[in-house]
Every structure is written in C-alpha cells, then in structure tokens.
Amino acid sequence: MFDVIVIGAGPAGVVAAIRTADLGAKTALIARDEFGGMAANDGPVPVRTLAHAARLIREARQLGLYGITVGEPVLDYPRLLARVREIVNDVRAHSAFRGQIDSLGVTVCERAGAARFADPHSIETESGLRFEAKKVIICTGGVSRRLSVPGFELTATHSDAWALTSVPPSMLVIGGGATGAQVASIFNAFGSRVQLFQAGRRILPTEDEDVSAAVASAFRKSGIVVRENFGEIEYFEKTASGVRMIFAKDGARDSAEAALAVVAVGWVANVAGLSLATAGVETNQRGFVGVDAYLRTSAPHIFAAGDITGRLLLVPEAIHDGFVAATNAVRGATMTLEDRVSPIGSFTDPEYAQVGLTEAKAREKYDVLTAMVRFDSTTRTIIDGRTAGFCKLIVDRATYKILGCHVVGERAIEITQVAAIAIAAGMRVDELAHVPLSFPTYAGILGRVAASATRQLNLKMGWQEDQAESFRG
Ligand SMILES: Cc1cc2nc3c(=O)[nH]c(=O)nc-3n(C[C@H](O)[C@H](O)[C@H](O)COP(=O)(O)OP(=O)(O)OC[C@H]3O[C@@H](n4cnc5c(N)ncnc54)[C@H](O)[C@@H]3O)c2cc1C
C-alpha cells in the first residue's frame, strides 16, 4: 500500500508527488498519458511556440523598415508543427521535475490510461494497474467546455490545431477569452481569415476594460472580424468547404461559415471516468471538485489540486496547489493557500498582461488613482517600431500601494513580471518610481508610469528621477 497516490502528471500532480515523497511518504504518480500534463504537451508550451512563429512573421515584415530586404515570409505549417513537437519533447526532457521525481523514488506510471476509483482507497487504470493508498491527490486538470447544440461535433478545440496539416483558409473562433483570443491572433498571423465571436459585450472579459478595448481594436486593425454580443448559437452544419454556424440575436437569425470552427468557451473539470462518487468526492455547482482551504475534498483522505478545483487556471497556481495539497496529505491539515500575486498574460498580437486588480474591481474597495503611459512615448518601443500599446497602473490614494498593473503591447507579459514583484513586495508607487531601471528597455515604462502616479499624488520625486524622465522606458 502507498501512503499517497497522485492522479495526473501535470504541474499540480508532479509537484504534489515531489512534495509527498520529499516528506517521506511512499508515493505513486499515475499519468494517463505523457508526463508534464497539458502545460507541457497541449497548453502553454505548444501555444507559445506557435505564437513565437507568429511573432517571427510580424518581425520579418518589419525588416524593410530597417533597410533589410527579404521576400514575404511563407509559412510551412507541417514544418512548424514538427518544430512544436521537437520543442515539447525538449522541454519535457529538460524538466527539472523529472529528475527530482526519479531521485525521490516516486513510482511513476506513465501512459497508464485513465485512472478511476475502484473504492475510496483503491485506484485502477485502463491499462489494468491497481494500487491502494491511504491518501489520494486528484490532479486531473480540465478539458474544453462542450456546447449542447446540434452539430457541435463538427467543431474543433485548440488541441486540434496540432493535428491540422495546413492552415485553414478561414476560421470561426467562438469564445473571446484567453484561449480564443490566442487562437484567433495566431491563425490570423498565419493567413487565415478569422472571425472571433464573443457572447458578452467585450472580448477578454476578465481583463481591465481598457485592455479589452485596445486588444479588440488592434485585432480589428489586423483584419480579424470581432463580433461581440453576437447572440446565441442554434446549431452548426456541414458545408462543402467546412462548417457553418447558425446563430440568433433578438429574434433575427444570422450565420457565419469558414473552413474550421474552433470553440473555446471555457474550461471544465476533467472528472469524467474518475468514479468520484465511489470515493465520496463531490463536485461544486460549477462542476469542479469542491475543496476547503486545505484543498481537502468532501472525502477527508482525498485532496485535489490544480485546474480540477476551478480556481485560477494557471501553471503557477497549479504548482502552488500541488505543494499545499501534498503537505496537508502527509502532515495533516496544516497549510492553507496563500493569497498570492498572480500575473496573467496572453501571447496574442498585441500581447496583453495583468497583475493585481482591474480598475473596476479596485474602485469597488479603494479610492483609486490611475496613471497611463503609452508605448508611442517611450524610447525602446520607438526604437523597435512597436509603438502600439500602453501601461496602466492603479494605485491606492490612501496608502500609495500599487493595486494593479495592466499592459497591452510588445513584451507586456515581461513588463508585468516587474510590476508583480513590486506588488508582492508591498511597494509604494513612489518607491517603484525611484528604482533605477535600465534604459532603453520595455520594463522602463513602469518607471515612467510610476513617476506619473507619484507626481499626481504630490509625492516627492527626487531631482534625479525628475530630470531622468526622458531616459526611462
Ligand atoms: C491553450 C492553453 C494555453 C495556456 N496557456 C497558459 C499560459 O500561458 N500560462 C499558464 O500559466 N497557464 C496556461 N494555461 C493553463 C495551464 O495549462 C493549466 O492551468 C495547467 O496545465 C493546469 O495544471 P494541472 O496539473 O492542474 O492539469 P493538467 O496540466 O491539465 O494535467 C492534468 C493531467 O492529468 C492527466 N489525467 C487526466 N485524467 C486522468 C485520469 N483519469 N487518470 C490519470 N491521469 C489523468 C492528464 O493526462 C494530464 O496529464 C493554458 C491552457 C490552455 C488550454
């Protein structure tokens, strides 16, 4: 009998297994398929690789501006997919986690097929393995939400993009959240005629309003047709060259068609086939596994971590969850989840990223000051010909603490990391304004925006900082 069985080898499961073994527990890690989970095999790593290819195309188009003559870039999609596979394998081969897991003596069952509870302490896999454990940690992640409309089987998910042999000439992307926006942006760069459909009034609804507006406007400028508030889908039907979506709004029927329709309308817990009821594990109203502050499920010896719990669906959160669940599984309920700074970003064109509160959320609780600096006024972005975008800082007028940072434009995600460190360190905005940042850099815009907020708050700026204004960013 094992002390702990971890089901699922994504970031949450791998970290959970390392932590339990490190605490001396005899641990087994059961993975349905490859080690690394969606993060390595089907999510951030492949998407980032495709996004990098899209970036190279737009950089190639800029070469003429700098006196370099080459032809129009031509994409060889099968070659790009081969590169994606190489990179996924390379990342997996270099995973520091793999070495740690092996050296800690964790029993790893890779490609074991789906696991399920045979009884509250026994796990069986499709490949015929059976194990028993005192504690279980469920880390099986999530899957794309399916719509119950006729013809849904004619649609694809982001994962199907890896199986395409060529770029579809046209694409409907249904869902304007992070995944839909990335699919739309990447395939638009690859030459697909993309229409992006969003049910709500704005794409990227969890971002700051200014970010949604800027990204929607940039998407439109780049040729993507963005349709917010488009109505309700009635059905999908096959056409000679692809698929048609029939939808209705205010009683009026409309349709759109393309070679491929990709649906990205949310993420649901991957619980199918786990036989959770056998183990007494309940799901919540949203269909995710319900957990308490210690990541215990409704069955006290079973924990859950990562996307399966339906909180922030991100790799750093999954890792943190895995650590907390594992600690509590071995030591008893001793550790709760910290309220952490969670930077989020997407590799669209333009990139966007955020950390902390949006302006609307901040205004619910604080007396707020905002400062914004546009990319067309900072040196590095002008040098690089990347002048579209902005950096916005949200500050609490009472404490001068930074509540949020929102960036649209080149290197938005990297800029936001610096803001995340400032927020995590509890820095006041005037303290950030005094930090010397290299010139000319993308991150330098943070110094500019912090200086702007500091002045608006009538806080003291040193002479040096004031004079150095034009050498920031
Ligand atoms: C397109 C896309 C892009 C993303 N980009 C980012 C990004 O840029 N940054 C970021 O932080 N996050 C990103 N995410 C989210 C991130 O990938 C997830 O939050 C993260 O992978 C969750 O980790 P996890 O361990 O909970 O689950 P997963 O990584 O989903 O791992 C779950 C594992 O469980 C296995 N499994 C499932 N069922 C069973 C079963 N019955 N038995 C055994 N094993 C099972 C699966 O095979 C899988 O290996 C992205 C997601 C998507 C879809």
Coordinates of C-alpha atoms and ligand atoms in Angstrom, one line a residue:
M1 CA 0.0 0.0 0.0
F2 CA 1.2 3.5 -0.9
D3 CA 1.0 6.4 1.5
V4 CA -0.1 8.7 -1.3
I5 CA -1.3 8.2 -4.9
V6 CA -1.3 11.3 -7.1
I7 CA -3.6 11.0 -10.2
G8 CA -2.4 13.2 -13.1
A9 CA 1.1 14.3 -14.0
G10 CA 0.6 18.0 -14.9
P11 CA 2.2 20.7 -12.9
A12 CA -0.1 20.2 -9.9
G13 CA 0.4 16.4 -9.8
V14 CA 4.1 16.4 -10.4
V15 CA 4.8 19.0 -7.6
A16 CA 2.4 17.1 -5.3
A17 CA 4.3 13.9 -5.9
I18 CA 7.6 15.5 -5.3
R19 CA 6.4 17.1 -2.1
T20 CA 4.8 14.0 -0.6
A21 CA 7.9 11.9 -1.4
D22 CA 10.2 14.7 0.0
L23 CA 8.2 14.5 3.2
G24 CA 9.0 10.8 3.4
A25 CA 5.7 9.4 2.0
K26 CA 5.7 6.3 -0.2
T27 CA 4.2 7.8 -3.4
A28 CA 2.9 6.7 -6.7
L29 CA 2.1 9.1 -9.6
I30 CA -0.3 7.9 -12.2
A31 CA -0.4 9.6 -15.6
R32 CA -3.0 8.8 -18.2
D33 CA -0.6 9.9 -20.9
E34 CA 2.7 11.9 -21.0
F35 CA 4.5 13.3 -18.1
G36 CA 4.0 17.1 -17.9
G37 CA 0.3 17.3 -18.4
M38 CA -1.4 20.0 -20.5
A39 CA 1.1 22.6 -19.6
A40 CA 3.9 20.8 -21.4
N41 CA 2.0 18.9 -24.1
D42 CA -1.1 20.8 -25.1
G43 CA -1.3 24.3 -23.5
P44 CA 1.3 26.9 -22.8
V45 CA 4.3 25.3 -24.5
P46 CA 2.8 24.5 -27.9
V47 CA 0.7 27.7 -27.9
R48 CA 3.8 29.8 -27.0
T49 CA 5.7 28.1 -29.9
L50 CA 3.0 28.9 -32.4
A51 CA 2.8 32.4 -31.0
H52 CA 6.6 32.7 -31.4
A53 CA 6.2 31.7 -35.1
A54 CA 3.5 34.4 -35.5
R55 CA 5.9 36.9 -33.9
L56 CA 8.7 36.0 -36.3
I57 CA 6.3 36.6 -39.2
R58 CA 5.5 40.1 -38.0
E59 CA 9.1 40.8 -37.3
A60 CA 10.1 39.6 -40.8
R61 CA 7.5 42.1 -42.2
Q62 CA 9.3 44.9 -40.3
L63 CA 12.7 44.2 -41.8
G64 CA 12.2 46.7 -44.7
L65 CA 11.7 49.5 -42.1
Y66 CA 15.3 48.9 -41.0
G67 CA 16.8 48.7 -44.5
I68 CA 16.8 44.9 -44.8
T69 CA 15.4 43.4 -47.9
V70 CA 14.0 39.8 -47.9
G71 CA 10.9 38.3 -49.5
E72 CA 7.4 38.0 -48.0
P73 CA 7.5 35.3 -45.3
V74 CA 6.0 32.0 -46.2
L75 CA 4.8 29.6 -43.6
D76 CA 5.4 25.8 -43.9
Y77 CA 2.8 24.7 -41.3
P78 CA 3.8 21.0 -41.2
R79 CA 7.4 22.1 -40.6
L80 CA 6.2 24.4 -37.8
L81 CA 4.2 21.6 -36.2
A82 CA 7.4 19.4 -36.4
R83 CA 9.1 22.2 -34.5
V84 CA 6.3 22.3 -31.9
R85 CA 6.8 18.5 -31.3
E86 CA 10.6 19.0 -31.1
I87 CA 10.2 21.8 -28.5
V88 CA 7.6 19.8 -26.5
N89 CA 10.0 16.9 -26.3
D90 CA 12.9 19.1 -25.5
V91 CA 11.0 20.9 -22.7
R92 CA 9.9 17.5 -21.3
A93 CA 13.5 16.1 -21.5
H94 CA 14.8 19.1 -19.6
S95 CA 12.1 19.2 -16.9
A96 CA 13.9 19.6 -13.6
F97 CA 10.9 17.9 -12.0
R98 CA 11.5 14.6 -13.8
G99 CA 15.0 14.2 -12.2
Q100 CA 13.7 15.1 -8.8
I101 CA 10.8 12.7 -9.0
D102 CA 13.0 9.8 -10.0
S103 CA 15.6 10.6 -7.4
L104 CA 13.0 10.7 -4.7
G105 CA 11.9 7.2 -5.6
V106 CA 8.3 8.0 -6.7
T107 CA 6.7 5.1 -8.6
V108 CA 5.7 6.8 -11.9
C109 CA 3.2 5.0 -14.1
E110 CA 3.2 7.0 -17.4
R111 CA 0.8 6.3 -20.2
A112 CA -1.2 4.2 -17.8
G113 CA -4.6 5.1 -19.3
A114 CA -7.3 6.9 -17.3
A115 CA -7.4 6.1 -13.6
R116 CA -10.5 5.7 -11.5
F117 CA -11.6 5.0 -8.0
A118 CA -12.5 1.3 -7.5
D119 CA -13.2 2.1 -3.9
P120 CA -12.2 5.1 -1.6
H121 CA -8.6 3.8 -1.2
S122 CA -8.1 1.9 -4.5
I123 CA -7.2 3.2 -7.9
E124 CA -7.5 1.2 -11.1
T125 CA -6.2 2.3 -14.5
E126 CA -7.4 1.5 -18.0
S127 CA -4.2 -0.4 -18.6
G128 CA -5.1 -2.8 -15.8
L129 CA -2.9 -1.5 -12.9
R130 CA -4.4 -1.4 -9.4
F131 CA -3.0 0.4 -6.4
E132 CA -4.1 1.2 -2.9
A133 CA -3.2 4.2 -0.8
K134 CA -4.0 5.9 2.5
K135 CA -4.4 9.3 0.8
V136 CA -5.1 10.3 -2.8
I137 CA -4.5 13.7 -4.5
I138 CA -6.6 14.3 -7.7
C139 CA -4.8 16.5 -10.2
T140 CA -6.5 15.6 -13.5
G141 CA -6.9 19.1 -14.8
G142 CA -9.6 20.3 -17.1
V143 CA -11.0 20.0 -20.6
S144 CA -12.6 22.4 -23.1
R145 CA -16.3 23.0 -22.3
R146 CA -18.6 21.4 -24.9
L147 CA -21.8 23.1 -26.0
S148 CA -25.0 21.2 -26.2
V149 CA -26.1 22.4 -29.6
P150 CA -26.7 20.3 -32.7
G151 CA -23.7 19.8 -34.9
F152 CA -21.2 20.6 -32.1
E153 CA -19.2 17.5 -33.3
L154 CA -18.3 19.5 -36.4
T155 CA -16.3 22.0 -34.4
A156 CA -12.7 21.7 -33.1
T157 CA -10.8 22.7 -30.0
H158 CA -7.4 24.5 -29.7
S159 CA -5.8 21.0 -29.4
D160 CA -7.0 20.0 -32.9
A161 CA -4.8 22.8 -34.3
W162 CA -1.8 20.5 -33.7
A163 CA -3.4 17.8 -35.9
L164 CA -4.0 20.1 -38.9
T165 CA -1.8 19.6 -41.9
S166 CA -2.3 23.1 -43.3
V167 CA -3.5 26.5 -42.1
P168 CA -7.3 26.7 -42.8
P169 CA -8.1 29.5 -45.3
S170 CA -10.8 30.7 -42.9
M171 CA -11.7 30.1 -39.2
L172 CA -14.5 30.9 -36.8
V173 CA -13.3 31.2 -33.3
I174 CA -16.1 31.0 -30.8
G175 CA -15.2 32.5 -27.4
G176 CA -13.2 35.6 -26.8
G177 CA -11.4 34.6 -23.6
A178 CA -7.7 34.0 -23.3
T179 CA -7.6 30.8 -25.4
G180 CA -10.0 32.0 -28.1
A181 CA -8.0 35.3 -28.4
Q182 CA -4.7 33.4 -28.8
V183 CA -6.1 31.0 -31.4
A184 CA -7.6 33.9 -33.3
S185 CA -4.5 36.0 -33.2
I186 CA -2.1 33.2 -34.1
F187 CA -4.1 31.9 -37.1
N188 CA -4.7 35.4 -38.3
A189 CA -0.9 35.9 -38.4
F190 CA -0.7 32.6 -40.3
G191 CA -3.0 33.9 -43.0
S192 CA -6.4 32.5 -42.0
R193 CA -9.4 34.9 -42.4
V194 CA -10.6 34.8 -38.8
Q195 CA -13.9 35.8 -37.3
L196 CA -14.0 36.0 -33.5
F197 CA -17.4 35.6 -31.7
Q198 CA -17.9 36.7 -28.2
A199 CA -21.2 36.2 -26.4
G200 CA -20.6 39.1 -23.9
R201 CA -20.2 42.7 -24.6
R202 CA -16.4 42.6 -24.7
I203 CA -13.6 40.1 -25.5
L204 CA -11.2 39.3 -22.7
P205 CA -14.0 40.0 -20.1
T206 CA -11.7 39.3 -17.1
E207 CA -9.2 41.9 -18.2
D208 CA -9.3 45.6 -17.4
E209 CA -11.8 47.4 -19.7
D210 CA -9.0 49.4 -21.4
V211 CA -7.2 46.2 -22.2
S212 CA -10.2 44.6 -23.8
A213 CA -10.9 47.7 -25.9
A214 CA -7.3 48.0 -27.0
V215 CA -6.9 44.4 -28.0
A216 CA -10.3 44.3 -29.8
S217 CA -9.3 47.4 -31.7
A218 CA -5.8 46.0 -32.6
F219 CA -7.4 42.7 -33.7
R220 CA -9.8 44.6 -36.0
K221 CA -7.0 46.6 -37.4
S222 CA -5.1 43.4 -38.2
G223 CA -8.0 42.0 -40.1
I224 CA -9.8 39.8 -37.5
V225 CA -13.6 40.3 -37.6
V226 CA -14.6 40.7 -33.9
R227 CA -18.3 40.2 -33.1
E228 CA -19.2 40.9 -29.5
N229 CA -22.8 40.3 -28.2
F230 CA -23.3 38.1 -31.3
G231 CA -26.3 36.2 -29.9
E232 CA -26.9 32.5 -29.2
I233 CA -25.7 29.6 -31.3
E234 CA -28.6 27.5 -32.7
Y235 CA -26.6 24.8 -34.5
F236 CA -23.6 24.0 -36.7
E237 CA -23.9 22.4 -40.1
K238 CA -21.5 21.0 -42.6
T239 CA -20.8 22.9 -45.8
A240 CA -19.0 21.8 -48.9
S241 CA -15.8 23.5 -47.7
G242 CA -16.2 23.5 -43.9
V243 CA -18.7 24.4 -41.3
R244 CA -21.5 27.0 -40.9
M245 CA -22.7 28.4 -37.5
I246 CA -26.3 29.5 -37.3
F247 CA -27.0 31.9 -34.5
A248 CA -29.8 34.2 -33.5
K249 CA -30.0 37.6 -31.8
D250 CA -33.2 39.4 -30.8
G251 CA -35.2 37.0 -32.9
A252 CA -33.1 37.6 -36.0
R253 CA -31.2 34.7 -37.5
D254 CA -27.7 35.1 -38.9
S255 CA -24.9 32.7 -40.0
A256 CA -21.2 32.6 -40.5
E257 CA -19.1 30.0 -42.2
A258 CA -15.5 29.0 -42.5
A259 CA -13.2 26.1 -43.2
L260 CA -12.9 25.4 -39.5
A261 CA -14.8 26.4 -36.3
V262 CA -12.8 26.4 -33.1
V263 CA -14.8 26.5 -29.9
A264 CA -13.1 28.0 -26.8
V265 CA -16.0 28.8 -24.5
G266 CA -14.4 27.8 -21.2
W267 CA -12.8 25.1 -19.2
V268 CA -14.5 22.4 -17.1
A269 CA -13.1 19.9 -14.6
N270 CA -11.7 16.6 -16.0
V271 CA -13.8 14.4 -13.8
A272 CA -15.4 12.1 -16.3
G273 CA -14.5 8.5 -15.7
L274 CA -12.9 9.0 -12.3
S275 CA -15.8 7.5 -10.5
L276 CA -15.7 10.2 -7.8
A277 CA -19.0 9.1 -6.3
T278 CA -17.4 5.7 -5.4
A279 CA -14.9 7.7 -3.2
G280 CA -17.4 10.1 -1.8
V281 CA -15.8 13.1 -3.6
E282 CA -18.4 15.8 -4.5
T283 CA -18.2 18.4 -7.2
N284 CA -19.5 22.0 -6.8
Q285 CA -22.1 23.9 -8.8
R286 CA -19.6 24.7 -11.5
G287 CA -18.8 21.1 -11.9
F288 CA -15.3 21.4 -10.4
V289 CA -14.1 19.3 -7.4
G290 CA -15.1 21.2 -4.3
V291 CA -12.2 21.8 -1.8
D292 CA -11.7 23.6 1.5
A293 CA -8.9 25.9 2.4
Y294 CA -6.6 22.9 2.9
L295 CA -7.5 21.5 -0.6
R296 CA -9.4 18.6 1.1
T297 CA -12.4 17.3 -0.9
S298 CA -15.6 16.1 0.7
A299 CA -13.8 12.8 1.4
P300 CA -11.3 13.7 4.2
H301 CA -8.4 11.5 2.9
I302 CA -8.7 12.8 -0.7
F303 CA -7.3 16.1 -1.8
A304 CA -7.5 18.0 -5.2
A305 CA -5.1 20.4 -6.8
G306 CA -4.8 22.5 -10.0
D307 CA -7.3 23.1 -12.7
I308 CA -9.6 20.4 -11.3
T309 CA -10.5 22.8 -8.5
G310 CA -11.5 25.5 -11.0
R311 CA -9.9 28.5 -9.4
L312 CA -7.1 30.4 -11.3
L313 CA -6.4 28.1 -14.2
L314 CA -2.7 28.8 -14.5
V315 CA 0.5 26.8 -14.1
P316 CA 2.0 28.8 -11.1
E317 CA -1.3 28.3 -9.3
A318 CA -1.4 24.6 -10.1
I319 CA 2.2 24.2 -8.7
H320 CA 1.2 26.1 -5.5
D321 CA -1.9 23.9 -5.1
G322 CA 0.1 20.7 -5.6
F323 CA 2.5 21.8 -2.8
V324 CA -0.2 22.7 -0.4
A325 CA -2.3 19.6 -1.0
A326 CA 0.7 17.3 -0.7
T327 CA 1.8 19.0 2.6
N328 CA -1.6 18.5 4.1
A329 CA -2.0 15.0 2.8
V330 CA 1.2 14.0 4.6
R331 CA 1.3 16.3 7.7
G332 CA -2.5 16.7 8.3
A333 CA -4.3 20.0 7.7
T334 CA -1.5 22.4 8.4
M335 CA -1.2 24.7 5.4
T336 CA -3.7 26.9 3.7
L337 CA -3.4 28.6 0.3
E338 CA -1.8 32.0 0.4
D339 CA -3.4 35.0 -1.2
R340 CA -0.8 35.4 -3.9
V341 CA 0.1 37.8 -6.6
S342 CA -0.9 36.1 -9.9
P343 CA 0.4 37.7 -13.1
I344 CA -1.6 36.6 -16.2
G345 CA -0.8 37.3 -19.8
S346 CA -1.5 36.1 -23.3
F347 CA 0.7 35.7 -26.3
T348 CA -1.6 37.5 -28.7
D349 CA -0.6 40.3 -31.1
P350 CA -0.6 42.6 -29.3
E351 CA 0.3 40.8 -26.1
Y352 CA -1.6 41.8 -23.0
A353 CA -1.0 41.1 -19.4
Q354 CA -2.2 42.0 -15.9
V355 CA -1.4 41.6 -12.3
G356 CA -3.5 42.7 -9.3
L357 CA -6.9 44.3 -9.6
T358 CA -8.6 45.8 -12.6
E359 CA -9.6 49.4 -12.3
A360 CA -13.3 48.4 -11.9
K361 CA -12.5 45.9 -9.1
A362 CA -10.2 48.3 -7.4
R363 CA -12.8 51.1 -7.4
E364 CA -15.2 48.8 -5.5
K365 CA -12.9 48.9 -2.5
Y366 CA -10.4 51.7 -2.8
D367 CA -10.0 55.4 -3.5
V368 CA -8.1 54.9 -6.7
L369 CA -5.7 56.8 -8.8
T370 CA -4.7 55.6 -12.3
A371 CA -1.7 56.6 -14.4
M372 CA -1.1 55.5 -18.0
V373 CA 1.9 55.8 -20.3
R374 CA 1.5 55.0 -24.0
F375 CA 4.1 52.9 -25.9
D376 CA 4.4 55.7 -28.6
S377 CA 6.1 57.9 -26.0
T378 CA 8.8 55.5 -24.7
T379 CA 12.3 55.2 -26.3
R380 CA 12.6 51.4 -26.6
T381 CA 9.2 50.9 -28.2
I382 CA 10.0 53.7 -30.7
I383 CA 13.4 52.2 -31.5
D384 CA 11.8 48.8 -32.1
G385 CA 8.8 50.2 -34.1
R386 CA 6.4 48.8 -31.5
T387 CA 4.5 51.9 -30.6
A388 CA 1.0 50.4 -30.1
G389 CA 0.0 49.8 -26.5
F390 CA 0.1 51.2 -23.0
C391 CA 1.0 50.5 -19.4
K392 CA -1.6 51.4 -16.8
L393 CA -1.0 51.5 -13.1
I394 CA -3.7 51.5 -10.4
V395 CA -2.8 53.0 -7.1
D396 CA -4.5 53.3 -3.7
R397 CA -4.6 57.0 -2.9
A398 CA -4.7 56.2 0.9
T399 CA -1.6 54.0 1.1
Y400 CA 0.1 54.7 -2.2
K401 CA 0.3 51.0 -2.7
I402 CA 0.1 49.6 -6.2
L403 CA -3.1 47.7 -6.7
G404 CA -2.9 46.6 -10.3
C405 CA -0.9 46.9 -13.5
H406 CA -2.3 46.3 -17.0
V407 CA -0.2 46.3 -20.1
V408 CA -1.1 46.0 -23.8
G409 CA 1.7 45.8 -26.4
E410 CA 5.1 44.3 -27.1
R411 CA 6.6 42.4 -24.1
A412 CA 3.5 43.1 -22.0
I413 CA 4.0 39.9 -20.1
E414 CA 7.6 40.6 -19.2
I415 CA 6.8 44.2 -18.1
T416 CA 4.1 42.8 -15.8
Q417 CA 6.5 40.5 -14.1
V418 CA 8.3 43.5 -12.7
A419 CA 5.1 45.0 -11.5
A420 CA 4.2 41.7 -9.9
I421 CA 7.4 41.8 -7.9
A422 CA 6.7 45.4 -6.8
I423 CA 3.2 44.4 -5.7
A424 CA 4.4 41.2 -4.0
A425 CA 7.0 43.3 -2.1
G426 CA 4.2 45.7 -1.0
M427 CA 6.0 48.6 -2.6
R428 CA 4.5 52.1 -2.7
V429 CA 4.3 53.7 -6.1
D430 CA 6.9 56.4 -5.3
E431 CA 9.3 53.6 -4.2
L432 CA 8.8 51.9 -7.6
A433 CA 9.4 55.3 -9.3
H434 CA 12.8 55.5 -7.5
V435 CA 14.0 52.1 -8.7
P436 CA 16.6 52.6 -11.4
L437 CA 15.6 50.5 -14.5
S438 CA 17.9 50.0 -17.4
F439 CA 17.5 52.3 -20.4
P440 CA 16.1 51.8 -23.0
T441 CA 14.0 48.8 -22.1
Y442 CA 10.4 47.7 -22.3
A443 CA 10.3 47.4 -18.5
G444 CA 11.4 51.0 -18.2
I445 CA 7.8 52.1 -19.0
L446 CA 7.0 51.1 -15.4
G447 CA 9.3 53.7 -14.1
R448 CA 7.6 56.3 -16.3
V449 CA 4.1 55.3 -15.2
A450 CA 5.1 55.1 -11.5
A451 CA 6.7 58.6 -11.8
S452 CA 3.5 59.9 -13.3
A453 CA 1.4 58.4 -10.5
T454 CA 3.8 59.8 -7.9
R455 CA 3.5 63.3 -9.3
Q456 CA -0.3 63.1 -9.4
L457 CA -0.2 62.1 -5.7
N458 CA 2.0 65.1 -5.0
L459 CA 4.6 62.8 -3.5
K460 CA 8.2 63.8 -3.7
M461 CA 10.2 62.8 -6.8
G462 CA 14.0 63.2 -6.4
W463 CA 15.6 65.8 -8.7
Q464 CA 17.5 62.9 -10.4
E465 CA 14.3 61.0 -11.2
D466 CA 12.5 64.1 -12.5
Q467 CA 15.4 65.0 -14.8
A468 CA 15.9 61.4 -15.9
E469 CA 12.2 61.2 -17.0
S470 CA 13.1 61.1 -20.7
F471 CA 15.7 58.4 -20.2
R472 CA 13.1 56.0 -18.7
G473 CA 11.5 53.4 -20.9
Ligands
LIG1 C1 -4.3 26.8 -24.8 C2 -3.9 27.0 -23.4 C3 -2.9 27.9 -23.1 C4 -2.5 28.1 -21.8 N1 -1.5 29.0 -21.6 C5 -1.1 29.2 -20.3 C6 0.0 30.1 -20.0 O1 0.5 30.7 -20.9 N2 0.4 30.2 -18.7 C7 -0.2 29.5 -17.7 O2 0.2 29.6 -16.5 N3 -1.2 28.6 -18.0 C8 -1.7 28.4 -19.2 N4 -2.7 27.5 -19.5 C9 -3.3 26.8 -18.3 C10 -2.4 25.7 -17.8 O3 -2.0 24.8 -18.9 C11 -3.1 24.9 -16.7 O4 -3.6 25.8 -15.7 C12 -2.2 23.8 -16.1 O5 -1.7 22.9 -17.0 C13 -3.0 23.1 -15.0 O6 -2.2 22.1 -14.4 P1 -2.9 20.8 -13.8 O7 -1.8 20.0 -13.2 O8 -4.0 21.1 -12.9 O9 -3.6 20.0 -15.0 P2 -3.0 19.5 -16.5 O10 -1.8 20.2 -16.9 O11 -4.2 19.5 -17.3 O12 -2.6 18.0 -16.2 C14 -3.6 17.0 -15.9 C15 -3.0 15.7 -16.2 O13 -3.9 14.7 -15.7 C16 -4.0 13.6 -16.6 N5 -5.3 12.9 -16.4 C17 -6.5 13.4 -16.7 N6 -7.4 12.4 -16.4 C18 -6.7 11.4 -15.9 C19 -7.1 10.2 -15.3 N7 -8.4 9.8 -15.2 N8 -6.1 9.3 -14.9 C20 -4.8 9.7 -14.9 N9 -4.4 10.9 -15.4 C21 -5.4 11.7 -15.9 C22 -3.9 14.4 -18.0 O14 -3.5 13.5 -19.0 C23 -2.8 15.4 -17.6 O15 -1.5 14.9 -17.8 C24 -3.1 27.3 -20.8 C25 -4.1 26.4 -21.1 C26 -4.5 26.2 -22.4 C27 -5.6 25.3 -22.7

